[in-house]
Coordinates of N, CA and C in Angstrom, one line a residue:
X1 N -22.3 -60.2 81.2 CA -22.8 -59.1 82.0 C -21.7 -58.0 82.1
X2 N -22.2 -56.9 82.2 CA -21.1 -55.9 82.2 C -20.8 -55.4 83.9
X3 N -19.7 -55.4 84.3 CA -19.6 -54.8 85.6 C -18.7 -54.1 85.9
X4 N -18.1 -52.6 86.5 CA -17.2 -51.7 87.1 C -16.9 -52.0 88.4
X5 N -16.2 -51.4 89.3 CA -15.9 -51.1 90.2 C -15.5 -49.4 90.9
X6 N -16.0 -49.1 91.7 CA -16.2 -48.0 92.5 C -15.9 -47.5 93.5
X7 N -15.7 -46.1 94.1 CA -16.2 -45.7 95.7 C -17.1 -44.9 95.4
X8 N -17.8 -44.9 96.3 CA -18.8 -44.4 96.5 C -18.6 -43.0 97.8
X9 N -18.7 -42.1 97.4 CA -18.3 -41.2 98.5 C -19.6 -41.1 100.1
X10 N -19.2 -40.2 101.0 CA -20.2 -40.4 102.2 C -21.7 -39.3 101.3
X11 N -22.7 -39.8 101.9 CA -23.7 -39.1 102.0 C -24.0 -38.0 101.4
X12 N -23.3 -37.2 102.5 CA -23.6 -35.9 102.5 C -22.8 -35.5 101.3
X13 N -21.4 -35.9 100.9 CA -20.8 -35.5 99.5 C -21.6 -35.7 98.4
X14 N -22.4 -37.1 98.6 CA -23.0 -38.0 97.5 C -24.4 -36.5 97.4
X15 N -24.7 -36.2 98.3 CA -25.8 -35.0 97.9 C -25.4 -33.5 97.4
X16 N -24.7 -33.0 98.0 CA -23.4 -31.7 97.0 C -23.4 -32.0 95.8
X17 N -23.1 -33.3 95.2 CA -22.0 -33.4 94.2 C -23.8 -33.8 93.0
X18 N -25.0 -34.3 93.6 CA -26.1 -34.8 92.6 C -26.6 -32.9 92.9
X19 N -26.7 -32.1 93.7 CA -27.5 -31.0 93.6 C -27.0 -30.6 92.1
X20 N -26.1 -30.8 91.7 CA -25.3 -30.5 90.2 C -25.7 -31.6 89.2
X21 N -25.4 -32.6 89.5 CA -25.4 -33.1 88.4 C -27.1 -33.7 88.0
X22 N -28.1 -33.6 89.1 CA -29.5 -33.6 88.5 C -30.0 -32.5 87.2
X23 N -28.7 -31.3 87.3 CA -28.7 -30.3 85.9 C -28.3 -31.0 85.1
X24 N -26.7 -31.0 85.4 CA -25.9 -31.1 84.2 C -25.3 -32.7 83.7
X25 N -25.9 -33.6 84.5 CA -25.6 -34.9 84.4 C -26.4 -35.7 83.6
X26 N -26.8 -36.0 82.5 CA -27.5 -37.5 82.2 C -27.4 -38.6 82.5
X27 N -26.4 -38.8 83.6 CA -25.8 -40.3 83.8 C -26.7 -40.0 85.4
X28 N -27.8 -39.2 85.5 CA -27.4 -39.1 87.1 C -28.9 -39.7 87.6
X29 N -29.4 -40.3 86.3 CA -30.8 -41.7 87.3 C -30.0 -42.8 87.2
X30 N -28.7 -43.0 86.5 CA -28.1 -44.3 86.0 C -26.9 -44.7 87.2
X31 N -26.2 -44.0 87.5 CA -25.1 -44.6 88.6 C -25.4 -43.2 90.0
X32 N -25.0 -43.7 91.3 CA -24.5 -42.4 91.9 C -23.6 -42.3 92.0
X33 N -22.9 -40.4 92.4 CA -21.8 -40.4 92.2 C -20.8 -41.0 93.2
X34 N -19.7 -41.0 92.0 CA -18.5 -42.1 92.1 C -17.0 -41.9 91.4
X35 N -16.3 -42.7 92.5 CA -15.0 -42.6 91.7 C -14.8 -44.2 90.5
X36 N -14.3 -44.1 89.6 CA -14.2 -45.5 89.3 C -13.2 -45.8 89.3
X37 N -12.9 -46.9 89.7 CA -11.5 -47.5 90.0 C -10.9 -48.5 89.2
X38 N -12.3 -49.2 88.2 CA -12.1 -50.3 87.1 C -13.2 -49.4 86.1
X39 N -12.6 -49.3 84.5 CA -13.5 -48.8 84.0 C -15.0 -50.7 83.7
X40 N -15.7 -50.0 83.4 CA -16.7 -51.6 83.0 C -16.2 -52.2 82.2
X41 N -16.3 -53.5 82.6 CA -16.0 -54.8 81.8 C -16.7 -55.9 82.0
X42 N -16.9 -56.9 80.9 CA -17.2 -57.9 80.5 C -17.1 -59.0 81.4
X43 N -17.9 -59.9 82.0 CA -17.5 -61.5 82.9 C -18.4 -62.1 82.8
X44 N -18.9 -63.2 82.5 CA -19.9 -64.3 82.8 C -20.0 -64.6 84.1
X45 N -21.3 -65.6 84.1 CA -21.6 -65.8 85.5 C -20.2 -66.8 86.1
X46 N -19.8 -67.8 84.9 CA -18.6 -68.7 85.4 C -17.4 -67.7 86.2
X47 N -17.1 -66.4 85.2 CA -16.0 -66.0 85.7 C -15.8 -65.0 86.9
X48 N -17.0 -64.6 87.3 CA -17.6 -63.7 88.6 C -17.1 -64.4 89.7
X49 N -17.4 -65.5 90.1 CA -16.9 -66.0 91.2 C -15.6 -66.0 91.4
X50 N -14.9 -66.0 90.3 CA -13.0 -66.1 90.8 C -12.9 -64.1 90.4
X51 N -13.3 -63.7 90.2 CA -13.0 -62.4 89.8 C -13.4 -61.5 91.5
X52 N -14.5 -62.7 91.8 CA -14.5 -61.8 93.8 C -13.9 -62.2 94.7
X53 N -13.5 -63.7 94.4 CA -12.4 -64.1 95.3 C -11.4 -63.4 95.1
X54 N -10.8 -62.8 94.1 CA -9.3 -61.8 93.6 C -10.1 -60.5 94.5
X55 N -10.9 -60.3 93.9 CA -11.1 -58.6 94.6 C -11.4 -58.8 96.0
X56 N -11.7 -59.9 96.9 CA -11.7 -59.9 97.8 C -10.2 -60.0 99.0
X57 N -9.2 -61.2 98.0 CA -8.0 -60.9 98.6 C -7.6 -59.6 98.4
X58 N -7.9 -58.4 97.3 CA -7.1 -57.4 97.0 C -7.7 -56.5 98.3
X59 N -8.9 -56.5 98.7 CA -9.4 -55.6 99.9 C -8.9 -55.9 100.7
X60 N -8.5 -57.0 101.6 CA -8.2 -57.5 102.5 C -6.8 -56.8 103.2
X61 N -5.6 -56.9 101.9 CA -4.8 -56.3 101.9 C -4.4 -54.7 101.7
X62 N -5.2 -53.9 101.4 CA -5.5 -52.6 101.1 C -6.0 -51.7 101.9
X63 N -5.6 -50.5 102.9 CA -6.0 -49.6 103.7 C -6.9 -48.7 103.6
X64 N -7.4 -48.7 104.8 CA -8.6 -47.6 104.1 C -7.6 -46.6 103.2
X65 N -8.6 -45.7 102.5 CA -8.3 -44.8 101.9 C -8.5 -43.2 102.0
X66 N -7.9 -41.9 102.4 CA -7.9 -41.0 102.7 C -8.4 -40.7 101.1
X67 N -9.7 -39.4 100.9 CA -9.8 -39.1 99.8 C -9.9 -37.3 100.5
X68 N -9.2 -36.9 99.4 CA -8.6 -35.5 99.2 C -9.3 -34.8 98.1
X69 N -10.5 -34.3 98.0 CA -11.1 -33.3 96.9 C -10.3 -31.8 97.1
X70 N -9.8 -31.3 95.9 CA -9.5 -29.7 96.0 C -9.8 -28.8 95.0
X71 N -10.6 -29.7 93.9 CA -10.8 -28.3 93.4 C -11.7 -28.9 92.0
X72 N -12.4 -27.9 91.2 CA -13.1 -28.4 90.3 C -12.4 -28.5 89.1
X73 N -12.6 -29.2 87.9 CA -11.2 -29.1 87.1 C -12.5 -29.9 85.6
X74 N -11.9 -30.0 84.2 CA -12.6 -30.7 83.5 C -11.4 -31.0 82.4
X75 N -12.0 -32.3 82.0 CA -11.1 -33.0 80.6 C -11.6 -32.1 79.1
X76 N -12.0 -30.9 79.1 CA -11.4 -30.4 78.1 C -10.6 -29.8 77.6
X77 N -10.1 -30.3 76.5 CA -10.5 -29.7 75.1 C -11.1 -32.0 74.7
X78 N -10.8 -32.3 75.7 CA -11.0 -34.0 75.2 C -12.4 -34.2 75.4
X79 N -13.2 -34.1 76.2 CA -14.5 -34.2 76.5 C -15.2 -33.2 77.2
X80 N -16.4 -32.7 77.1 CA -16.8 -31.9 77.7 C -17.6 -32.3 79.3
X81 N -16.3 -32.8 80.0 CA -16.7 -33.3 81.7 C -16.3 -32.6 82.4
X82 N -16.8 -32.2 83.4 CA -16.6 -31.3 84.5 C -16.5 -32.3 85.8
X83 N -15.8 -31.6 86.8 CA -15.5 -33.3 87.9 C -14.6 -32.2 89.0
X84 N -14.9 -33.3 90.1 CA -14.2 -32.6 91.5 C -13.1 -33.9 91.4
X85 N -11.8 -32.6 91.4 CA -10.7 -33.6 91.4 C -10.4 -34.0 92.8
X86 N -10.0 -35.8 92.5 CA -9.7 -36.1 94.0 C -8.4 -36.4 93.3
X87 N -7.4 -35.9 94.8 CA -5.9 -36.1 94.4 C -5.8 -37.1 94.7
X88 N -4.7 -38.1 94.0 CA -4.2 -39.1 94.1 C -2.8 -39.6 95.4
X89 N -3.3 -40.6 95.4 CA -2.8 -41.1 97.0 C -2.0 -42.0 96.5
X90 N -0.7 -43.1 97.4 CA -0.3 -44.2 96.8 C -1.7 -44.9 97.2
X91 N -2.2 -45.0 98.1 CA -3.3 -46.2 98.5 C -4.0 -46.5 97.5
X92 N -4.8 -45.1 96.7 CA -5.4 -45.3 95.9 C -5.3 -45.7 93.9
X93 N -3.9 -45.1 94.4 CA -2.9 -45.6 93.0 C -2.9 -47.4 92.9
X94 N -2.4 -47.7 94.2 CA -2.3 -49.1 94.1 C -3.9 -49.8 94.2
X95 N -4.3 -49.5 94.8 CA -5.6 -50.3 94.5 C -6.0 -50.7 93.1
X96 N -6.6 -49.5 92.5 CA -6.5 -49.1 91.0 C -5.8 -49.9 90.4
X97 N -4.6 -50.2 90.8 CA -3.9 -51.1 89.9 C -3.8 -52.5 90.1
X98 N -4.3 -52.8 90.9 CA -4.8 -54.1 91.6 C -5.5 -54.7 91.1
X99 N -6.9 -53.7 90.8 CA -7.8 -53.8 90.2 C -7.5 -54.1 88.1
X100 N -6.7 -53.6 87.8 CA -6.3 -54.7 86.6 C -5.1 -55.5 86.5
X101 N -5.5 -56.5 87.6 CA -4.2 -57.7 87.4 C -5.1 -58.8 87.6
X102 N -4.6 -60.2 87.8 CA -5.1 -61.3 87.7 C -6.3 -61.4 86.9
X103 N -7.5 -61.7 87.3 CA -8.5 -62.5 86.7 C -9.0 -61.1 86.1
X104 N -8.7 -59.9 86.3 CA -8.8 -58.7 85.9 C -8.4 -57.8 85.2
X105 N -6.9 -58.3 84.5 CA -6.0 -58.2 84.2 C -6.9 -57.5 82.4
X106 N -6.6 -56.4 82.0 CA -6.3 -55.9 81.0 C -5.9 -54.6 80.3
X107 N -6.0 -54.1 79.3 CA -5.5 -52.6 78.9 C -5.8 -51.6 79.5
X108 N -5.5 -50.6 80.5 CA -6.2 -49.3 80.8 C -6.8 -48.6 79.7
X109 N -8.5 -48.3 79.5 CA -8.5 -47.7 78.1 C -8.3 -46.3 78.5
X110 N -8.1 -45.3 79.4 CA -7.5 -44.2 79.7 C -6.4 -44.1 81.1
X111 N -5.6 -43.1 81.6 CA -5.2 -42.4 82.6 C -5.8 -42.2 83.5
X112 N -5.6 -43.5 84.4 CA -6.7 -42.6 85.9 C -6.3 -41.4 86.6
X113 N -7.5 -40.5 86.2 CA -7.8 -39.7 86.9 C -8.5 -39.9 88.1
X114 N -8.2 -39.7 89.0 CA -9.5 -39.8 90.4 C -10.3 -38.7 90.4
X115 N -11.7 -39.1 89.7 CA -12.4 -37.6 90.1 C -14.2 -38.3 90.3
X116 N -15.1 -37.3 90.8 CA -16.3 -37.6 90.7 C -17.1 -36.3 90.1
X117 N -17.6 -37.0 88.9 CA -18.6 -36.2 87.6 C -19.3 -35.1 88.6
X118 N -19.1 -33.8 88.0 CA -20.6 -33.1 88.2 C -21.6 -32.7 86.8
X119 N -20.9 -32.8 85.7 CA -21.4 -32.6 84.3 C -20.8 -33.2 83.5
X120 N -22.0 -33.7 82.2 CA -20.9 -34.2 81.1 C -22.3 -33.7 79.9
X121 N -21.7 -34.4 78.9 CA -22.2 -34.5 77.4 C -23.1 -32.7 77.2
X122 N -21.8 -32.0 77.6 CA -22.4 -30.0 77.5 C -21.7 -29.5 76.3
X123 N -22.6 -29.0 75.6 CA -21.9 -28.2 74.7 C -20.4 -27.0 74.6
X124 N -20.0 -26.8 73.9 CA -18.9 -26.1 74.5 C -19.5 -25.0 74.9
X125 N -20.4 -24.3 74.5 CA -20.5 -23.4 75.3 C -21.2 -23.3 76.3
X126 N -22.0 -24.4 76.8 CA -22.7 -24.6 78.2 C -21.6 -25.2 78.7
X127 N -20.6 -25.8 78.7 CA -19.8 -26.2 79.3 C -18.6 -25.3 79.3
X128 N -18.3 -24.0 78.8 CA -18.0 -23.0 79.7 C -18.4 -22.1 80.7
X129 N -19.4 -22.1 80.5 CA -20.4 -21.1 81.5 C -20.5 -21.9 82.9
X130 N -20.8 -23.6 83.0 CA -21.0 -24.1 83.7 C -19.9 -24.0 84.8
X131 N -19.0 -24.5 83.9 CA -17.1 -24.4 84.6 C -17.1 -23.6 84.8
X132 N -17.2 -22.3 84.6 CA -16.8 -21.4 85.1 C -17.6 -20.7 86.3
X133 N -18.8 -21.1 86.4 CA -19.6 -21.3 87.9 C -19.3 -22.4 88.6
X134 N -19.3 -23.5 88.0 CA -18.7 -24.4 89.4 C -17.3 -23.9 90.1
X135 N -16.4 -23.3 89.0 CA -15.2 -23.1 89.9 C -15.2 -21.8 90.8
X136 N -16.1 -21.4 91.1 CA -16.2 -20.8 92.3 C -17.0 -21.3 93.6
X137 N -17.4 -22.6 93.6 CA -17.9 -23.6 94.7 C -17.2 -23.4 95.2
X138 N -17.1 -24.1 96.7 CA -16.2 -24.2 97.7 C -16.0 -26.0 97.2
X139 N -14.8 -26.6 96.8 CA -14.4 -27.2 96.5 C -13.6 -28.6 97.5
X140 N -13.3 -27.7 98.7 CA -12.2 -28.6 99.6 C -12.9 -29.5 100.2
X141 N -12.6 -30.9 100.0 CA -13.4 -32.1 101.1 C -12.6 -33.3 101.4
X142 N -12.8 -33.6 102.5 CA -11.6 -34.9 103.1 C -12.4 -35.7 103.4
X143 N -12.2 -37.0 103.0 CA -13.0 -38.0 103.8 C -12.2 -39.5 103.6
X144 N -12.3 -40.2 104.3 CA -12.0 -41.8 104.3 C -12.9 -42.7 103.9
X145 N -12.6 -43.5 103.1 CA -13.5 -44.4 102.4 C -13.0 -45.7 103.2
X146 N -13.9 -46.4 103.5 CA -13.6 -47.7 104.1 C -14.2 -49.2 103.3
X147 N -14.2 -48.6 102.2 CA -15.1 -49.7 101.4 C -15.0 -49.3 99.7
X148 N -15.3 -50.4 98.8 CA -15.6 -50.3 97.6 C -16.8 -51.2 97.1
X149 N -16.7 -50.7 95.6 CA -18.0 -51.7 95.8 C -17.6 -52.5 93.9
X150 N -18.1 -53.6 93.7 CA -18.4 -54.1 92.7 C -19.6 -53.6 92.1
X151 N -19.8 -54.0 90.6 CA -21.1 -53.2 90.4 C -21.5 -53.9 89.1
X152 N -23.1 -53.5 88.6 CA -23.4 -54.7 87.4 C -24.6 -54.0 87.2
X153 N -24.2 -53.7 86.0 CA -25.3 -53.0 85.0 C -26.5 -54.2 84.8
X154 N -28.0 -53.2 85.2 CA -28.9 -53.9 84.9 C -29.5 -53.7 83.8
X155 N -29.6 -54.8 83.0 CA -29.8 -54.6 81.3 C -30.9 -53.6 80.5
X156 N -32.3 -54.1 81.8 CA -33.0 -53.5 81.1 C -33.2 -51.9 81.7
X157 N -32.7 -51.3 83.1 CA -32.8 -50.0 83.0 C -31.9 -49.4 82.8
X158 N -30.5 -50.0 82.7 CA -29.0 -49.6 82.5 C -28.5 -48.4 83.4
X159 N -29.0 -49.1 84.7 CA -28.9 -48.8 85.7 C -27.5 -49.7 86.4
X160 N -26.4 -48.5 87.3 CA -25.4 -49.3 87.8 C -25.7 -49.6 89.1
X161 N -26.1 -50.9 89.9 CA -26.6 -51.3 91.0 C -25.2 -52.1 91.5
X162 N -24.9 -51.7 92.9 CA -23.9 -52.7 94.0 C -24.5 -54.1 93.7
X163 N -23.0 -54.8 93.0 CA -23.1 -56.4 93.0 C -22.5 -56.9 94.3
X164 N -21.6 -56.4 95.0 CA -20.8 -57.0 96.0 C -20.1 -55.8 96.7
X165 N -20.0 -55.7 97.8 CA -19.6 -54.8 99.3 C -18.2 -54.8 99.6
X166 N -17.0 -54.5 99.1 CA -15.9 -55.2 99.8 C -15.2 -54.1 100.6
X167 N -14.9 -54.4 102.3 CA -14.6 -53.5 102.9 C -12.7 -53.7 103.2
X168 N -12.1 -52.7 103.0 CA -10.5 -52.5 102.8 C -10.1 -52.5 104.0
X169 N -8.9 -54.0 104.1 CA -8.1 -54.1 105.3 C -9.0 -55.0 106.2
X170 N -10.2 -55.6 105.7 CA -11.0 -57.0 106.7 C -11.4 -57.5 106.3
X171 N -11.5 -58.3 106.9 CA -12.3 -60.2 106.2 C -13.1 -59.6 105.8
X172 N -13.9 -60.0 104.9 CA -15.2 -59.8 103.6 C -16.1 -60.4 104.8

């Protein structure tokens, strides 16, 4: 089974950030928006259970998290993604890195960035025009995350649905 790891921003962010990407998103009947914190990976049913006992010690010990949006930004000339950058914290540096050790333990296949999608798969030139309207949004947003979530692609709508709740800094 394939599964990621996430935050999931508040609400009211979670509705800003889809008014966009119901345009410019394809991915946006498939996950909501999110930061990812593990890209998806591979576990059987055997190896799930010691993989939430790990992510559960890892929460326990980990603070909430302050999340700092400032501005809209995109990975091109590499891909044509547009995304609200969230600045990087140590809190959320180390989580992130938490999240590939032990039973979790493998290659980063990119640089975390901390951001949450508002567009992808745009041509270059819809994906200038776009950028260049989103970056005049009002961009600035603070909020505390008190939770993460596990997550598990469902096969047949390939859809990313919450496998497991884990809340940062208390007993599971």
């Amino acid at each position: 089974m394939n599964y990621g790891i996430a935050i999931f921003p508040s609400t009211d962010l979670k509705d800003k950030i889809n008014s966009y990407r119901k345009r410019y998103d394809p991915h946006y009947s498939i996950i909501d928006p999110h930061i990812t914190l593990k890209d998806p990976f591979v576990a059987s049913d055997s190896e799930i259970d010691e993989i939430v006992s790990y992510i559960e010690n890892v929460a326990k010990t980990a603070p909430p998290i302050k999340i700092h949006i400032s501005r809209v930004s995109s990975f091109h000339p590499v891909n044509n993604v547009i995304y609200l950058k969230v600045n990087n914290t140590e809190e959320l540096i180390s989580l992130h890195e938490k999240l590939y050790e032990g039973p979790l333990q493998h290659e980063h296949p990119y640089n975390f960035v901390p951001h949450l999608t508002l567009a992808q798969k745009l041509s270059d030139v819809e994906h200038a025009d776009v950028l260049e309207r989103l970056k005049m949004v009002e961009a600035e947003y603070k909020e505390t995350v008190n939770e993460f979530h596990l997550l598990k692609r469902d096969e047949e709508s390939d859809r990313w649905n919450v496998y497991k709740t884990f809340k940062l800094g208390k007993e599971a």
